[in-house]
Coordinates of C-alpha atoms in Angstrom, one line a residue:
X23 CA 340.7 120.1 131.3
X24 CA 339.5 120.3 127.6
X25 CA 337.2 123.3 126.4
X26 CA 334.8 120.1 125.6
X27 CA 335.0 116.2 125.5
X28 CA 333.5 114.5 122.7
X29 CA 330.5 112.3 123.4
X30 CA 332.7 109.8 121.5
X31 CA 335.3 110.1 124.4
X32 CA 332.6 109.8 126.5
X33 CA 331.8 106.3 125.5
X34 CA 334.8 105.3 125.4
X35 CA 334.1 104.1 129.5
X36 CA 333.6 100.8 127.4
X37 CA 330.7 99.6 129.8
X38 CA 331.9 101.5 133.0
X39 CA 330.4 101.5 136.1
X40 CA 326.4 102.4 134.5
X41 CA 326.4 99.2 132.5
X42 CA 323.4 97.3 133.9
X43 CA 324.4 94.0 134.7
X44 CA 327.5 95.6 136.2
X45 CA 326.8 98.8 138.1
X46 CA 326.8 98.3 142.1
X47 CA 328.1 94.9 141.8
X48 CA 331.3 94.1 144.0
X49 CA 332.2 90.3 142.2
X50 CA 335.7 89.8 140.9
X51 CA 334.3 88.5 138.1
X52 CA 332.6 92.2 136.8
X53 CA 335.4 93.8 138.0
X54 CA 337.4 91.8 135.9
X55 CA 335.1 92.1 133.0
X56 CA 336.0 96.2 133.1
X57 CA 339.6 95.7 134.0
X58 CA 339.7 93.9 130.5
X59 CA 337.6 96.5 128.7
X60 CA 339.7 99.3 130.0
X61 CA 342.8 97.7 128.7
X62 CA 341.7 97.0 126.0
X63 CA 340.6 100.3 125.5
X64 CA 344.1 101.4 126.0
X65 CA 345.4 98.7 123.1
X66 CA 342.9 100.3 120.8
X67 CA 345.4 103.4 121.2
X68 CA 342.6 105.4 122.7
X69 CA 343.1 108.6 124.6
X70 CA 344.5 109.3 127.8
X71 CA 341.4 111.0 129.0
X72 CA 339.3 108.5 127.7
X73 CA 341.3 105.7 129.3
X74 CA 341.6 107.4 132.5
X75 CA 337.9 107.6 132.3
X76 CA 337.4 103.9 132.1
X77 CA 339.4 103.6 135.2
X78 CA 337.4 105.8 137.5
X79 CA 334.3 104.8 136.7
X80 CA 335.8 101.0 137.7
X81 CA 336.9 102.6 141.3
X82 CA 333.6 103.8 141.4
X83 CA 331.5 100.4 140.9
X84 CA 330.7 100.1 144.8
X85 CA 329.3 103.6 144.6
X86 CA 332.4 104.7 147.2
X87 CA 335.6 103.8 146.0
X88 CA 335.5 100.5 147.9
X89 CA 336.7 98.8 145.0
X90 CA 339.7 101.7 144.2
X91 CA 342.3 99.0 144.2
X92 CA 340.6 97.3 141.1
X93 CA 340.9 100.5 139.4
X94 CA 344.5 100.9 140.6
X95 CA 345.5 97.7 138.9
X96 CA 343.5 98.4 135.7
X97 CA 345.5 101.6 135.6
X98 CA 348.8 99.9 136.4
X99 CA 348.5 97.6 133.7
X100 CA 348.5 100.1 131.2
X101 CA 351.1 102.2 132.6
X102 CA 348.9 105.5 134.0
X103 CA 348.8 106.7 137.2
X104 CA 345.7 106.0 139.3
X105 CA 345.6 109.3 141.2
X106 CA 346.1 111.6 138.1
X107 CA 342.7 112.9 136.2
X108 CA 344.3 115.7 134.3
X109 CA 342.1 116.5 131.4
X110 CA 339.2 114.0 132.6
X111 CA 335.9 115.2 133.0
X112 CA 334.2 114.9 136.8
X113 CA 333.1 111.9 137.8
X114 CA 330.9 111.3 140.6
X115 CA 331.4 107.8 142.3
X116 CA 328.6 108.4 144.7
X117 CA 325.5 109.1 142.4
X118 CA 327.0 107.4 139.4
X119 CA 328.7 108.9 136.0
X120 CA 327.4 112.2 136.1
X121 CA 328.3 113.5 132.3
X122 CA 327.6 116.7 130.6
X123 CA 328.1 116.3 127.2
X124 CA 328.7 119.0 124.6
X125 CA 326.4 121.1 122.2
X126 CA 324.4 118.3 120.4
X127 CA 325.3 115.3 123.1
X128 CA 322.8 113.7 125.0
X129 CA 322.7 114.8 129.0
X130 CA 323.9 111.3 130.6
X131 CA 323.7 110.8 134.4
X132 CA 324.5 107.1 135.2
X133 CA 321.8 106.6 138.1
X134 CA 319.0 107.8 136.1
X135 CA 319.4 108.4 132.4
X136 CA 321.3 106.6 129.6
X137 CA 324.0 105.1 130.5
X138 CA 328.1 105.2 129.3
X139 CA 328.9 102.0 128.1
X140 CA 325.0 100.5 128.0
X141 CA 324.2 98.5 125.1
X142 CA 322.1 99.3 122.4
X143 CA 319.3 96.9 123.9
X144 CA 319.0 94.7 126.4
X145 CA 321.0 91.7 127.1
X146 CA 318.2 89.7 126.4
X147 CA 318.0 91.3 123.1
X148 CA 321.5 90.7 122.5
X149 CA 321.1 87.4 123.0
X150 CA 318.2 86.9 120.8
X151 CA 319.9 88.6 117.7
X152 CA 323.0 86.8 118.4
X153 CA 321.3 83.3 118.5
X154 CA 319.8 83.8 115.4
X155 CA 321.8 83.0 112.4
X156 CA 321.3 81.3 109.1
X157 CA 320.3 78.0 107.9
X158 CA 323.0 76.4 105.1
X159 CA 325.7 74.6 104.8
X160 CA 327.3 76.1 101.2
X161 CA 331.0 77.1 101.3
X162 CA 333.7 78.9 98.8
X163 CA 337.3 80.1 99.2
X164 CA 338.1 83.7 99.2
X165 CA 341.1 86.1 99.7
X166 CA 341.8 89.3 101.7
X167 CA 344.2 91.5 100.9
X168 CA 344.3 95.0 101.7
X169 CA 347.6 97.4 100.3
X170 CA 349.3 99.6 101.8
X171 CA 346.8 101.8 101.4
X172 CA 344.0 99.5 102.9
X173 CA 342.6 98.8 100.1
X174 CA 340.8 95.6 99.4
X175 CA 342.5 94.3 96.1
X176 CA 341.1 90.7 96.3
X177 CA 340.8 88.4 93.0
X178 CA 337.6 86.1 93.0
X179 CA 338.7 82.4 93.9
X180 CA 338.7 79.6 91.7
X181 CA 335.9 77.0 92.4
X182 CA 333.5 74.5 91.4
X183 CA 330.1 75.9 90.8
X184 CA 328.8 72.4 91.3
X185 CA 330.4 72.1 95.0
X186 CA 330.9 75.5 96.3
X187 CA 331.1 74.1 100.0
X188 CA 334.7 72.8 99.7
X189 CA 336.3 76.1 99.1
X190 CA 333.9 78.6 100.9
X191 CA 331.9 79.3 104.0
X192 CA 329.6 81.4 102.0
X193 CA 328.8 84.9 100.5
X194 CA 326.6 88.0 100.7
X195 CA 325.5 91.1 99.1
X196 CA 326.2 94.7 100.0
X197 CA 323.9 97.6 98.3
X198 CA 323.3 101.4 99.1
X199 CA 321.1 104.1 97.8
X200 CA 318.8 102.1 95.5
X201 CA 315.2 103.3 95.9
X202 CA 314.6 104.7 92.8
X203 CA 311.4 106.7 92.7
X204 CA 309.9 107.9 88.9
X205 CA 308.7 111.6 90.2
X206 CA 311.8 112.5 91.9
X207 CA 314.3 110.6 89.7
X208 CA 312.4 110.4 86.6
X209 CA 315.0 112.5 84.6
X210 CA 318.2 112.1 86.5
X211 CA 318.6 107.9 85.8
X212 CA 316.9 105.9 83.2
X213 CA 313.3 105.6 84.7
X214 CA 313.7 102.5 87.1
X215 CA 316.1 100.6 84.3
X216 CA 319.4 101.1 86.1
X217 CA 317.6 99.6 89.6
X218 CA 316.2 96.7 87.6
X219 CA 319.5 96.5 85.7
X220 CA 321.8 95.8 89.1
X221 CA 318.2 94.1 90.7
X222 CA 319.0 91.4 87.5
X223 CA 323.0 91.5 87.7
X224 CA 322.2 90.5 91.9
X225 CA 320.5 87.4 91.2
X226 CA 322.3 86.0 87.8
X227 CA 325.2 86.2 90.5
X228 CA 323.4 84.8 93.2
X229 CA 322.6 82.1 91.4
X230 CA 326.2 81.4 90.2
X231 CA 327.4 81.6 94.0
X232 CA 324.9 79.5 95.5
X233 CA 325.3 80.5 99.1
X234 CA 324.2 83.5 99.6
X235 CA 323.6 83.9 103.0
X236 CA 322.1 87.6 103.3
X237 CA 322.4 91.0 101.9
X238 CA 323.5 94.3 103.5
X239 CA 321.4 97.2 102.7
X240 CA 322.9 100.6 103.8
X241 CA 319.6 102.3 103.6
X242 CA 317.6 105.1 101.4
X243 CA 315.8 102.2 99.9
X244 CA 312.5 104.7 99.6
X245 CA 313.1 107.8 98.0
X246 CA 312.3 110.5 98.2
X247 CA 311.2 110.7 101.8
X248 CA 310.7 106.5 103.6
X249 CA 307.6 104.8 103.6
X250 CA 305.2 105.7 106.3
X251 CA 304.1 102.1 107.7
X252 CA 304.5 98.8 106.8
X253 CA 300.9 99.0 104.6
X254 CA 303.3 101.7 102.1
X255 CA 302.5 100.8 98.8
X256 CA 306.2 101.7 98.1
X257 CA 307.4 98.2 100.1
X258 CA 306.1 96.5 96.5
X259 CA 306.7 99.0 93.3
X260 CA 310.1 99.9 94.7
X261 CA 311.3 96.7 96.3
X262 CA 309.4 93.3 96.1
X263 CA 308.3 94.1 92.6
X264 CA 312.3 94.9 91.8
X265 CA 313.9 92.3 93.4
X266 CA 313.4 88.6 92.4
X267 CA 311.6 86.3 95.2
X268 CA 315.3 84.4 95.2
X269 CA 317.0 87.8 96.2
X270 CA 314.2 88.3 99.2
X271 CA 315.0 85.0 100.0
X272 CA 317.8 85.7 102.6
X273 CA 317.5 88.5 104.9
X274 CA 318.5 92.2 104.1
X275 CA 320.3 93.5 107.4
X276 CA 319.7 97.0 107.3
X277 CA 319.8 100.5 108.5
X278 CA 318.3 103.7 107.8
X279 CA 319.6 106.3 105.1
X280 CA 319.1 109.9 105.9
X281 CA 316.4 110.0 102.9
X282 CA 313.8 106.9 104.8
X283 CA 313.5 108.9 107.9
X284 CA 311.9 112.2 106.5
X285 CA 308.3 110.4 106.5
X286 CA 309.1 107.4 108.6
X287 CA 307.1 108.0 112.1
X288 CA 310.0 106.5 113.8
X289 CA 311.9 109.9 113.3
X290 CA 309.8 111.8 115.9
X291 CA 309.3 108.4 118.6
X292 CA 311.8 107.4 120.7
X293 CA 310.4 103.6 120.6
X294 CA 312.1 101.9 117.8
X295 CA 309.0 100.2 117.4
X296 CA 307.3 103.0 115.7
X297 CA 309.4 103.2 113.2
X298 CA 307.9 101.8 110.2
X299 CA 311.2 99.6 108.8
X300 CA 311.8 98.0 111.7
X301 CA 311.3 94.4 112.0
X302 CA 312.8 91.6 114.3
X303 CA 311.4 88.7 112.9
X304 CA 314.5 87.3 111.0
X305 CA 311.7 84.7 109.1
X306 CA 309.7 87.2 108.1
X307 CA 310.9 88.0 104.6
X308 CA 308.3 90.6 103.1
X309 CA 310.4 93.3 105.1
X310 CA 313.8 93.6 106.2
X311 CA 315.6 92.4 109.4
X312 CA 315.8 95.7 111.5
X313 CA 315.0 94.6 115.1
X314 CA 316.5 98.1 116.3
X315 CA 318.1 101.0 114.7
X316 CA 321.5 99.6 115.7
X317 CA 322.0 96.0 116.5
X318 CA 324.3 92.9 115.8
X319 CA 324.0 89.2 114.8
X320 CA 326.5 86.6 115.2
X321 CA 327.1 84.0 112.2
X322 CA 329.3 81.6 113.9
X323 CA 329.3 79.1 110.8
X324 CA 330.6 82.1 108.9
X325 CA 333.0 83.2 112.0
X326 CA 332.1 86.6 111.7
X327 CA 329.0 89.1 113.3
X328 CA 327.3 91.6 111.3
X329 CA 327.0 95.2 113.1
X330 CA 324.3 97.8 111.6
X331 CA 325.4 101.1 113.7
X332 CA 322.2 104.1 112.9
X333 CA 324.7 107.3 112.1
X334 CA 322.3 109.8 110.6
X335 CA 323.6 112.1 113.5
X336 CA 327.1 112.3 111.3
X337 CA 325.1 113.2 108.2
X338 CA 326.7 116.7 107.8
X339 CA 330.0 115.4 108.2
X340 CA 332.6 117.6 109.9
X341 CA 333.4 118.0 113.7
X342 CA 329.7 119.4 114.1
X343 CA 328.0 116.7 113.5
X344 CA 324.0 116.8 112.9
X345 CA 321.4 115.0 111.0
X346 CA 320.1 118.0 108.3
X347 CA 317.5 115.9 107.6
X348 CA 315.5 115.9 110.4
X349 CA 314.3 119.7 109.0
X350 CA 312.1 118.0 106.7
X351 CA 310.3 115.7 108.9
X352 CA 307.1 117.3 111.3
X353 CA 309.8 117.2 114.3
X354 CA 312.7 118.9 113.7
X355 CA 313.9 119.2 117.4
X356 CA 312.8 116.0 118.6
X357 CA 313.8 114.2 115.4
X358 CA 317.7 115.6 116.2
X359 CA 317.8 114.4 120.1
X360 CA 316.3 111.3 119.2
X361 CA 319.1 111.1 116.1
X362 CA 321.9 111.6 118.9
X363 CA 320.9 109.1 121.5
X364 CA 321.0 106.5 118.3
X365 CA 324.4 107.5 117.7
X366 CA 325.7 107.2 121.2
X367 CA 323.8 103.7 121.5
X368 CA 325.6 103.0 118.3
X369 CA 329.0 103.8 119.1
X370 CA 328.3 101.8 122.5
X371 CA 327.5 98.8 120.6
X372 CA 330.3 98.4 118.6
X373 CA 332.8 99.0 121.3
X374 CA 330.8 96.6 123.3
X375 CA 331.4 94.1 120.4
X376 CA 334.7 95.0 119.5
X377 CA 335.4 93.7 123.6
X378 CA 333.2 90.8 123.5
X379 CA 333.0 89.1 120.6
X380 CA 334.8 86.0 119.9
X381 CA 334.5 86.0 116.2
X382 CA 337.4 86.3 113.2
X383 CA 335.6 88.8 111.5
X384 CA 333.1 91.6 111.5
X385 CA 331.4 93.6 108.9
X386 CA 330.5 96.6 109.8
X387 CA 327.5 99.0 108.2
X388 CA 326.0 102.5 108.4
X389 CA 324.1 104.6 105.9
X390 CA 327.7 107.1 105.5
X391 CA 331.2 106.9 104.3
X392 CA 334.4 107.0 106.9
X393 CA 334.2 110.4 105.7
X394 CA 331.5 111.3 108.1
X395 CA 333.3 109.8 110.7
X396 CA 336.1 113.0 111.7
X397 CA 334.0 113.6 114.9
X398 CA 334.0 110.4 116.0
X399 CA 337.8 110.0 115.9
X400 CA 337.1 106.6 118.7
X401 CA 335.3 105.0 116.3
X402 CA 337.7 105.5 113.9
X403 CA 340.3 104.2 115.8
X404 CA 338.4 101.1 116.5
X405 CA 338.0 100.4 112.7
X406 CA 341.3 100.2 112.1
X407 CA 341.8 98.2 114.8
X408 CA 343.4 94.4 113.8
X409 CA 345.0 93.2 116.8
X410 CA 341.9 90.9 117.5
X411 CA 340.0 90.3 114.3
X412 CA 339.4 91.5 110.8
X413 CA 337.1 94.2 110.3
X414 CA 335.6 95.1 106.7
X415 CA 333.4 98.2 106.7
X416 CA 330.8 99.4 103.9
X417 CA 329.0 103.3 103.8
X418 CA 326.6 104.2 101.0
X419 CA 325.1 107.8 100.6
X420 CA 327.5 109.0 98.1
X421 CA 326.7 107.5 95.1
X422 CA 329.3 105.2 93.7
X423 CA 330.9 101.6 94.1
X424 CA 334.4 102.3 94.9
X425 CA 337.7 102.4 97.3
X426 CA 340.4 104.1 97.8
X427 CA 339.0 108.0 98.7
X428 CA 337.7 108.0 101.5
X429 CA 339.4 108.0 105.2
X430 CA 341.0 105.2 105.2
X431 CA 341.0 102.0 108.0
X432 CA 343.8 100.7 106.8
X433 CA 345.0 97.5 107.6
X434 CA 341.0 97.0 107.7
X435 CA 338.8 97.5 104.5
X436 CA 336.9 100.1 103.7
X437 CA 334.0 100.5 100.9
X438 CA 331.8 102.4 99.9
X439 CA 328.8 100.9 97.9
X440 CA 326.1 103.6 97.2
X441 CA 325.6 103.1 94.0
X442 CA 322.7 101.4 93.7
X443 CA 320.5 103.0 91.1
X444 CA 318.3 104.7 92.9
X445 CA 319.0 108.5 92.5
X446 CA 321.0 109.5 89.8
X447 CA 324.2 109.5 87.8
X448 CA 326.1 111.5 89.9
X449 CA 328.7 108.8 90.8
X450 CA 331.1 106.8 88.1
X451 CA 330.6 103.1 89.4
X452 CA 326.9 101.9 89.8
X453 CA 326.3 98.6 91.7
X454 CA 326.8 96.7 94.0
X455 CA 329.2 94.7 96.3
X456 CA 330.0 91.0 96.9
X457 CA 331.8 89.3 99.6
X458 CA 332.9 85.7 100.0
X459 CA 334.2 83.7 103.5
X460 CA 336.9 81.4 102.8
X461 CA 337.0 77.8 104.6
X462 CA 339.8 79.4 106.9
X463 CA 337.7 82.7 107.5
X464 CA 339.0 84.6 105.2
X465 CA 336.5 87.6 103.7
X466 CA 337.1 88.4 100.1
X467 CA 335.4 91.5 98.4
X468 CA 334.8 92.8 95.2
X469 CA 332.2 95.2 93.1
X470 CA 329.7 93.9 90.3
X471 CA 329.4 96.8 88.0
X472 CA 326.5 97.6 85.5
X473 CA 327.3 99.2 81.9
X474 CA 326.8 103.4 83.1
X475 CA 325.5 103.5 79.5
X476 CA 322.3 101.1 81.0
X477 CA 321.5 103.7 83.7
X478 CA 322.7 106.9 82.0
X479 CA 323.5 107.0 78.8
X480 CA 320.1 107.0 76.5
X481 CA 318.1 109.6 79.1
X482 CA 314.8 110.9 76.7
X483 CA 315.5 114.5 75.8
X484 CA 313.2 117.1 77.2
X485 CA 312.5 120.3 75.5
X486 CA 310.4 122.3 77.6
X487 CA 308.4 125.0 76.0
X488 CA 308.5 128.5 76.9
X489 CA 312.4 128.6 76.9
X490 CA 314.7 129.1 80.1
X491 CA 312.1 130.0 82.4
X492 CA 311.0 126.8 82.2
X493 CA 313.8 124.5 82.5
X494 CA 313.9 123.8 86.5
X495 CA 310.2 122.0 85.7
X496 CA 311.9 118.7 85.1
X497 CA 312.4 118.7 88.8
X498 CA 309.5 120.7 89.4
X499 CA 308.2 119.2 93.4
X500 CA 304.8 121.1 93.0
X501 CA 304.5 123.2 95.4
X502 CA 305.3 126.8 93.8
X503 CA 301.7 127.7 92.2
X504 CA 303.3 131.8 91.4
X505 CA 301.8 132.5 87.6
X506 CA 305.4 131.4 86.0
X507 CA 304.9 127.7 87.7
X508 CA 301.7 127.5 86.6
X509 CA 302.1 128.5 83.0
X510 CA 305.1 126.3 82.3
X511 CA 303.0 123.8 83.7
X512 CA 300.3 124.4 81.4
X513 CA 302.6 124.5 79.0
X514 CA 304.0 121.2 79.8
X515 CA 301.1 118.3 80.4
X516 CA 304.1 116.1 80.5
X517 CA 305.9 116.7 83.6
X518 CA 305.9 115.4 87.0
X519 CA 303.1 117.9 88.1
X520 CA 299.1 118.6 87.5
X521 CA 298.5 122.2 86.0
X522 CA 297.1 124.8 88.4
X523 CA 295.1 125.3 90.5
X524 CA 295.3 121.8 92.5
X525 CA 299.0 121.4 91.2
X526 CA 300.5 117.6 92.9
X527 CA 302.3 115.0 91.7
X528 CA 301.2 113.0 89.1
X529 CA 300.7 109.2 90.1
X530 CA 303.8 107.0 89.1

């Protein structure tokens, strides 16, 4: 048996015997249901352990092995051997999947606690979120083609502006990273005009497409730290004051970036409802469309669903994943569990999906790159996976528009759009992302860019008086009041902070 098993090969049950509507049941019909999730957990080229995991927990659904010849045949059909557990961790049929999970997993026992497989909701909420979808009937042809690299290398179809509906189903927006905020950012972009420059460049094009259907935000859309409630006076300097009533017109799907939680009071709750982005009213357009921290809707006049997936537990990257953040909120520890459990209700959902849906296409979003992704090699495989459908994936946090370096999905796409204009000039390609669906279901994707000269090329010249020791006060956060702070301060009336003694941040 492995020194430890992923929580990622934990999941990978794919709605095992502690799924709700199927655990205790003895029909052929849920049987059947996890016969087909465990082969097609096997066709997703998963791991034998994880596999073999699937299985037992489907001998185990009448809590005694009554139902072991279910199991057998699931096992059968992908070649394995029902009576060999080699490498699996123990499963108890009597009391349930009883799971210990590594350093940094969440304890799961499947009569009591969260369950292997669960969704991320309840079925009733899946329901609701998959009913609705969008109002519209404009259309416009696109292409996908992804190289041999994976790469999406798609040219923008030829149409008539005056009829888009014969060639397309419609279009959206995808934008990351794009809460600019003038204390924190005030020297590293050009003051607000590289947000307002893309905010511009997203309506001229949306008014060109005409079918806009709704706009994928990947999150940190408050810098530096989230807004606090829904009353934040941040929801209009740095969003509804930015972006046109046209662009708010249409939903914004979104997730959370490491950056909104540090303030946010959902960070430290466990009920999603605390947190202060979240909002399931799809109508309700002064705020995004957030009805959980990881949730789907289905677009069936577009053939495709859209998955938001919360990952701030990958923010480090690496195979010990954590969210680093969650030492700058009031609840470090809490803040970390509560960051896990998200994650594994993420990585549930999506295999959930990737099982049940019915639809062409999906586009997939989280606040991180692929890169982020190397201990969750599951989900990783399930990205790539084509066999059923077409999968296009988007990550922001680093702050660029591009393709091509970073862990590929190939024969799926892969982007990352993160350049938004919110915190600085640290990436090449600021912007944002466009995708159209074809009349035959076809996504097509490509970048609008903004001149870098707009957002970084003209920034004012500081010369801070009293020489070097005074050079970090362009970033000054004003919270060191030592006598060198305070002087260059004084010497400085300019800067982000107050002079001493009741140094803060001056008002935007």
């Amino acid at each position: 048996m492995p020194a430890s098993v992923t929580e990622e090969e934990l999941l990978l049950g794919f709605g095992g015997v502690s799924e709700p509507s199927v655990q205790g049941a003895t029909g052929t019909g849920q049987r059947g249901l996890l016969r087909r999730r465990c082969v097609a957990a096997a066709a997703s080229g998963l791991a034998l352990a994880a596999v073999a995991l699937c299985a037992v927990s489907l001998r185990g659904v009448s809590h005694g092995g009554g139902h072991a010849s279910a199991a057998d045949e699931s096992l059968a059909a992908i070649g394995l051997d029902a009576n060999s557990t080699e490498g699996v961790v123990s499963i108890n049929g009597g009391n349930g999947t009883d799971v210990n999970h590594t350093e940094d997993a969440t304890s799961t026992n499947g009569s009591s606690g969260a369950h292997i497989g669960e969704r991320a909701g309840t079925p009733k909420k899946d329901e609701q979120a998959g009913a609705a979808h969008r109002q519209g009937k404009a259309h416009r042809e696109g292409h996908d083609k992804a190289d041999a690299d994976g790469h999406n290398n798609d040219k923008k179809a030829k149409f008539d502006p005056k009829k888009p509906w014969l060639t397309r189903r419609g279009s959206f927006f995808v934008i990351g990273d794009w809460g600019y905020d003038p204390i924190a950012h005030w020297k590293t972009i050009n003051n607000g005009t590289c947000q307002k420059a893309i905010a511009k460049k997203m309506l001229d094009h949306m008014e060109a497409l005409g079918d806009v259907r709704f706009v994928l935000n990947l999150g940190d859309s408050f810098y530096p730290d989230g807004v606090k409630s829904k009353d934040d006076p941040q929801w209009e300097r740095k969003w509804r004051n930015v972006y046109d009533k046209k662009l708010r017109s249409v939903p914004w799907y979104s997730v959370y970036g490491n950056h909104d939680f540090q303030h946010d009071p959902g960070a430290c709750s466990a009920h999603p409802t605390d947190g202060a982005q979240i909002n399931g009213d799809i109508d309700n357009k002064d705020f995004f469309y957030m009805p959980d921290y990881s949730w789907f809707i289905d677009h069936p006049e577009l053939d495709l669903e859209v998955i938001a997936l919360e990952m701030n537990h990958f923010e480090s990257g690496g195979q010990e994943a954590h969210f680093w953040d969650c030492r700058l909120t009031p609840c470090e520890k809490s803040c970390k569990e509560h960051a896990n459990t998200r994650a594994v209700q993420s990585l549930r959902l999506f295999h959930n999906r990737l099982v049940d849906s019915k639809r062409k296409n999906f586009l997939v979003f989280s606040h991180y790159p692929t890169d982020h992704f190397s201990a969750a090699p599951h989900f990783m495989a399930g990205l790539r996976n084509s066999s059923n459908r077409h999968i296009t994936y988007f990550g922001g946090h680093v702050h660029d528009v591009r393709q091509g370096d970073t862990t590929s999905i190939h024969p799926n796409v892969n982007w990352l759009s993160g350049g938004g204009g919110g915190w600085g000039c640290d990436g090449n390609n600021l912007g944002f992302v466009v995708g159209e669906i074809s009349r035959d279901s076809k996504v097509s994707t490509y970048p609008e860019l903004v001149d870098k000269q707009v957002c970084c090329g003209s920034k004012p010249k500081l010369e801070w008086k009293g020489g070097d020791s005074c050079s970090w006060l362009s970033s000054d956060n004003c919270i060191n009041t030592d006598h060198i702070a305070c002087s260059c301060r004084q010497k400085n009336p300019d800067g982000p902070c107050t002079p001493c003694p009741n140094s803060h941040k001056r008002e935007p």
